mmCIF file of C-alpha atoms in Angstrom:
data_model
loop_
_atom_site.group_PDB
_atom_site.id
_atom_site.type_symbol
_atom_site.label_atom_id
_atom_site.label_comp_id
_atom_site.label_asym_id
_atom_site.label_seq_id
_atom_site.Cartn_x
_atom_site.Cartn_y
_atom_site.Cartn_z
ATOM 1 C CA MET A 1 25.209 -35.624 -14.719
ATOM 2 C CA LYS A 2 24.703 -32.728 -17.120
ATOM 3 C CA TYR A 3 20.952 -32.671 -16.405
ATOM 4 C CA LEU A 4 21.557 -32.734 -12.669
ATOM 5 C CA LYS A 5 23.695 -29.575 -12.931
ATOM 6 C CA ILE A 6 20.981 -27.854 -14.946
ATOM 7 C CA ILE A 7 18.298 -28.851 -12.440
ATOM 8 C CA VAL A 8 20.424 -27.624 -9.521
ATOM 9 C CA ALA A 9 21.127 -24.325 -11.323
ATOM 10 C CA VAL A 10 17.425 -23.786 -12.121
ATOM 11 C CA PHE A 11 16.466 -24.621 -8.526
ATOM 12 C CA PHE A 12 19.119 -22.258 -7.156
ATOM 13 C CA LEU A 13 18.055 -19.407 -9.442
ATOM 14 C CA GLY A 14 14.395 -20.009 -8.561
ATOM 15 C CA ALA A 15 15.166 -19.949 -4.833
ATOM 16 C CA LEU A 16 17.238 -16.794 -5.270
ATOM 17 C CA TYR A 17 14.391 -15.061 -7.131
ATOM 18 C CA MET A 18 11.865 -16.147 -4.482
ATOM 19 C CA PHE A 19 14.108 -14.738 -1.756
ATOM 20 C CA TYR A 20 14.393 -11.456 -3.689
ATOM 21 C CA ALA A 21 10.651 -11.241 -4.411
ATOM 22 C CA TYR A 22 9.622 -12.033 -0.852
ATOM 23 C CA PHE A 23 12.194 -10.178 1.237
ATOM 24 C CA LEU A 24 14.153 -7.673 -0.835
ATOM 25 C CA ARG A 25 11.735 -6.236 -3.424
ATOM 26 C CA GLN A 26 10.450 -3.004 -1.919
ATOM 27 C CA GLY A 27 8.277 -1.739 -4.733
ATOM 28 C CA HIS A 28 8.190 1.627 -6.421
ATOM 29 C CA VAL A 29 5.795 4.483 -5.746
ATOM 30 C CA ASN A 30 3.918 5.050 -9.004
ATOM 31 C CA ASN A 31 1.582 7.857 -7.952
ATOM 32 C CA ILE A 32 0.106 9.548 -4.892
ATOM 33 C CA TYR A 33 -3.517 10.717 -4.705
ATOM 34 C CA GLN A 34 -5.072 12.752 -1.931
ATOM 35 C CA HIS A 35 -8.629 13.528 -0.863
ATOM 36 C CA ILE A 36 -9.943 15.672 1.984
ATOM 37 C CA ASP A 37 -13.276 14.940 3.683
ATOM 38 C CA PHE A 38 -14.712 17.967 5.429
ATOM 39 C CA SER A 39 -16.901 17.684 8.519
ATOM 40 C CA GLU A 40 -17.935 19.939 11.380
ATOM 41 C CA ASN A 41 -15.451 18.424 13.839
ATOM 42 C CA TRP A 42 -12.340 17.883 11.703
ATOM 43 C CA ASN A 43 -11.014 17.548 8.176
ATOM 44 C CA CYS A 44 -9.804 14.055 7.292
ATOM 45 C CA ILE A 45 -6.970 13.588 4.816
ATOM 46 C CA SER A 46 -7.070 10.320 2.892
ATOM 47 C CA THR A 47 -4.021 9.501 0.793
ATOM 48 C CA VAL A 48 -3.677 6.594 -1.631
ATOM 49 C CA VAL A 49 -0.260 5.446 -2.828
ATOM 50 C CA LEU A 50 -0.111 3.234 -5.929
ATOM 51 C CA VAL A 51 2.787 0.781 -5.869
ATOM 52 C CA ASP A 52 4.438 -1.033 -8.775
ATOM 53 C CA ASP A 53 6.269 -4.301 -8.025
ATOM 54 C CA ALA A 54 4.569 -4.457 -4.645
ATOM 55 C CA PRO A 55 6.478 -6.091 -1.797
ATOM 56 C CA LEU A 56 5.096 -9.475 -0.776
ATOM 57 C CA SER A 57 6.151 -9.824 2.851
ATOM 58 C CA ARG A 58 5.356 -7.619 5.826
ATOM 59 C CA TYR A 59 9.082 -7.179 6.328
ATOM 60 C CA ALA A 60 9.489 -5.782 2.795
ATOM 61 C CA GLN A 61 6.346 -3.642 3.125
ATOM 62 C CA ARG A 62 7.715 -2.076 6.295
ATOM 63 C CA ARG A 63 11.064 -1.439 4.548
ATOM 64 C CA MET A 64 9.193 0.155 1.656
ATOM 65 C CA TRP A 65 7.459 2.546 4.058
ATOM 66 C CA ILE A 66 10.758 3.453 5.713
ATOM 67 C CA LYS A 67 12.401 4.035 2.324
ATOM 68 C CA HIS A 68 9.602 6.236 0.913
ATOM 69 C CA SER A 69 8.129 7.785 4.080
ATOM 70 C CA SER A 70 9.811 11.188 3.713
ATOM 71 C CA GLN A 71 8.641 11.584 0.110
ATOM 72 C CA ILE A 72 5.089 10.528 0.970
ATOM 73 C CA LEU A 73 4.797 12.598 4.150
ATOM 74 C CA GLU A 74 5.888 15.691 2.189
ATOM 75 C CA LYS A 75 2.790 15.286 0.014
ATOM 76 C CA SER A 76 0.448 13.985 2.701
ATOM 77 C CA ARG A 77 0.681 15.366 6.183
ATOM 78 C CA LEU A 78 -0.794 13.193 8.924
ATOM 79 C CA ILE A 79 -2.438 15.760 11.176
ATOM 80 C CA THR A 80 -5.629 14.285 12.630
ATOM 81 C CA PRO A 81 -5.149 11.083 14.636
ATOM 82 C CA GLU A 82 -8.865 10.284 14.430
ATOM 83 C CA CYS A 83 -9.097 9.828 10.688
ATOM 84 C CA ASP A 84 -6.017 10.635 8.552
ATOM 85 C CA SER A 85 -4.586 7.640 6.713
ATOM 86 C CA ILE A 86 -2.215 6.650 3.925
ATOM 87 C CA LEU A 87 -3.376 3.547 2.032
ATOM 88 C CA PHE A 88 -0.929 1.577 -0.112
ATOM 89 C CA LEU A 89 -2.356 -0.347 -3.094
ATOM 90 C CA ARG A 90 -0.933 -2.613 -5.777
ATOM 91 C CA ASN A 91 -1.154 -0.674 -9.034
ATOM 92 C CA LYS A 92 -3.521 -3.166 -10.704
ATOM 93 C CA THR A 93 -6.390 -1.317 -12.321
ATOM 94 C CA SER A 94 -9.587 -2.871 -13.632
ATOM 95 C CA SER A 95 -13.071 -1.800 -14.601
ATOM 96 C CA PRO A 96 -15.519 -1.656 -11.699
ATOM 97 C CA TYR A 97 -18.623 -3.857 -11.749
ATOM 98 C CA TYR A 98 -20.797 -0.758 -11.416
ATOM 99 C CA LYS A 99 -19.798 2.478 -13.161
ATOM 100 C CA SER A 100 -21.405 4.443 -10.303
ATOM 101 C CA GLU A 101 -18.371 3.530 -8.143
ATOM 102 C CA LEU A 102 -16.268 5.868 -10.325
ATOM 103 C CA THR A 103 -17.804 8.831 -8.485
ATOM 104 C CA TYR A 104 -16.520 7.639 -5.090
ATOM 105 C CA TRP A 105 -13.095 7.929 -3.512
ATOM 106 C CA ILE A 106 -13.563 4.478 -1.986
ATOM 107 C CA GLY A 107 -16.638 2.515 -3.081
ATOM 108 C CA ASP A 108 -18.103 -0.771 -1.926
ATOM 109 C CA SER A 109 -15.800 -3.074 -3.890
ATOM 110 C CA TYR A 110 -13.371 -0.717 -5.604
ATOM 111 C CA ILE A 111 -11.148 2.230 -4.847
ATOM 112 C CA CYS A 112 -11.885 4.635 -7.709
ATOM 113 C CA LEU A 113 -10.330 7.889 -6.416
ATOM 114 C CA ASN A 114 -13.283 9.929 -7.724
ATOM 115 C CA GLY A 115 -12.490 8.806 -11.284
ATOM 116 C CA ALA A 116 -8.868 10.059 -11.182
ATOM 117 C CA LEU A 117 -7.409 6.898 -12.743
ATOM 118 C CA LYS A 118 -7.100 6.672 -16.535
ATOM 119 C CA ASN A 119 -9.670 4.985 -18.793
ATOM 120 C CA LYS A 120 -12.419 4.886 -16.135
ATOM 121 C CA LYS A 121 -10.519 2.282 -14.140
ATOM 122 C CA CYS A 122 -10.465 1.512 -10.429
ATOM 123 C CA ILE A 123 -8.502 -0.757 -8.112
ATOM 124 C CA SER A 124 -10.118 -3.687 -6.344
ATOM 125 C CA LYS A 125 -10.111 -3.482 -2.553
ATOM 126 C CA GLU A 126 -8.316 -6.835 -2.611
ATOM 127 C CA GLU A 127 -5.213 -4.999 -3.861
ATOM 128 C CA GLN A 128 -4.720 -3.209 -0.517
ATOM 129 C CA LEU A 129 -1.307 -3.767 1.067
ATOM 130 C CA PHE A 130 -1.146 -1.706 4.254
ATOM 131 C CA VAL A 131 -2.256 1.522 5.917
ATOM 132 C CA ILE A 132 -0.193 4.119 7.746
ATOM 133 C CA GLN A 133 -2.091 6.058 10.424
ATOM 134 C CA MET A 134 -1.650 7.872 13.708
ATOM 135 C CA ARG A 135 -3.801 5.446 15.665
ATOM 136 C CA GLN A 136 -3.355 1.812 16.482
ATOM 137 C CA SER A 137 -6.365 -0.100 15.108
ATOM 138 C CA THR A 138 -5.272 -3.587 16.269
ATOM 139 C CA LEU A 139 -2.718 -4.947 18.693
ATOM 140 C CA ALA A 140 -0.764 -6.297 15.703
ATOM 141 C CA ASP A 141 -0.128 -2.774 14.342
ATOM 142 C CA GLU A 142 3.526 -1.748 14.586
ATOM 143 C CA LYS A 143 4.950 1.652 15.383
ATOM 144 C CA VAL A 144 6.960 2.843 12.347
ATOM 145 C CA GLY A 145 7.837 6.419 13.182
ATOM 146 C CA MET A 146 6.784 9.731 14.669
ATOM 147 C CA VAL A 147 5.001 12.791 13.267
ATOM 148 C CA ASN A 148 4.756 15.942 15.405
ATOM 149 C CA ARG A 149 5.637 13.915 18.519
ATOM 150 C CA ASN A 150 2.827 11.454 17.753
ATOM 151 C CA PRO A 151 3.527 7.811 16.905
ATOM 152 C CA ILE A 152 2.473 6.474 13.509
ATOM 153 C CA TYR A 153 1.541 2.853 12.934
ATOM 154 C CA ILE A 154 1.491 0.393 10.071
ATOM 155 C CA HIS A 155 -1.581 -1.810 9.736
ATOM 156 C CA TYR A 156 -1.153 -4.782 7.383
ATOM 157 C CA ILE A 157 -4.156 -5.829 5.306
ATOM 158 C CA ASN A 158 -4.575 -9.525 4.579
ATOM 159 C CA TYR A 159 -7.279 -10.968 2.318
ATOM 160 C CA GLY A 160 -5.982 -14.474 2.770
ATOM 161 C CA GLY A 161 -4.880 -14.608 -0.831
#
């Protein structure tokens, strides 16, 4: 009987933690990086937000955006619907396969932020969580707010993992 109580308690605590991790954990903004691409037609603002304790579910990711949107939009204005974006990444750095990727904002396999991360590290593209932008890229994108009377959308990124 004693072992049954222990098993039930462990199961209950495990289920409670899974519920927290999947639905309630909203992550913490670790750092915000910004890059501007200049062209003849418009200037595109690309913002990358590094997230610690990243939310696992789309529900929690959306809540994270709502919770931190004011802070992030203060640092990164979405102005150009054609190309401005805010990319959220798990803060899991690693060394890129090719050191040449360190010179790119977003390379082929890694997001290196022009070498802005410490110790010549980058973040694998597989660590992408979601993108906030002023255009709807798929029918599954959800409206999550307004900027200058323009809707902004959340686009969830899924690598199947």
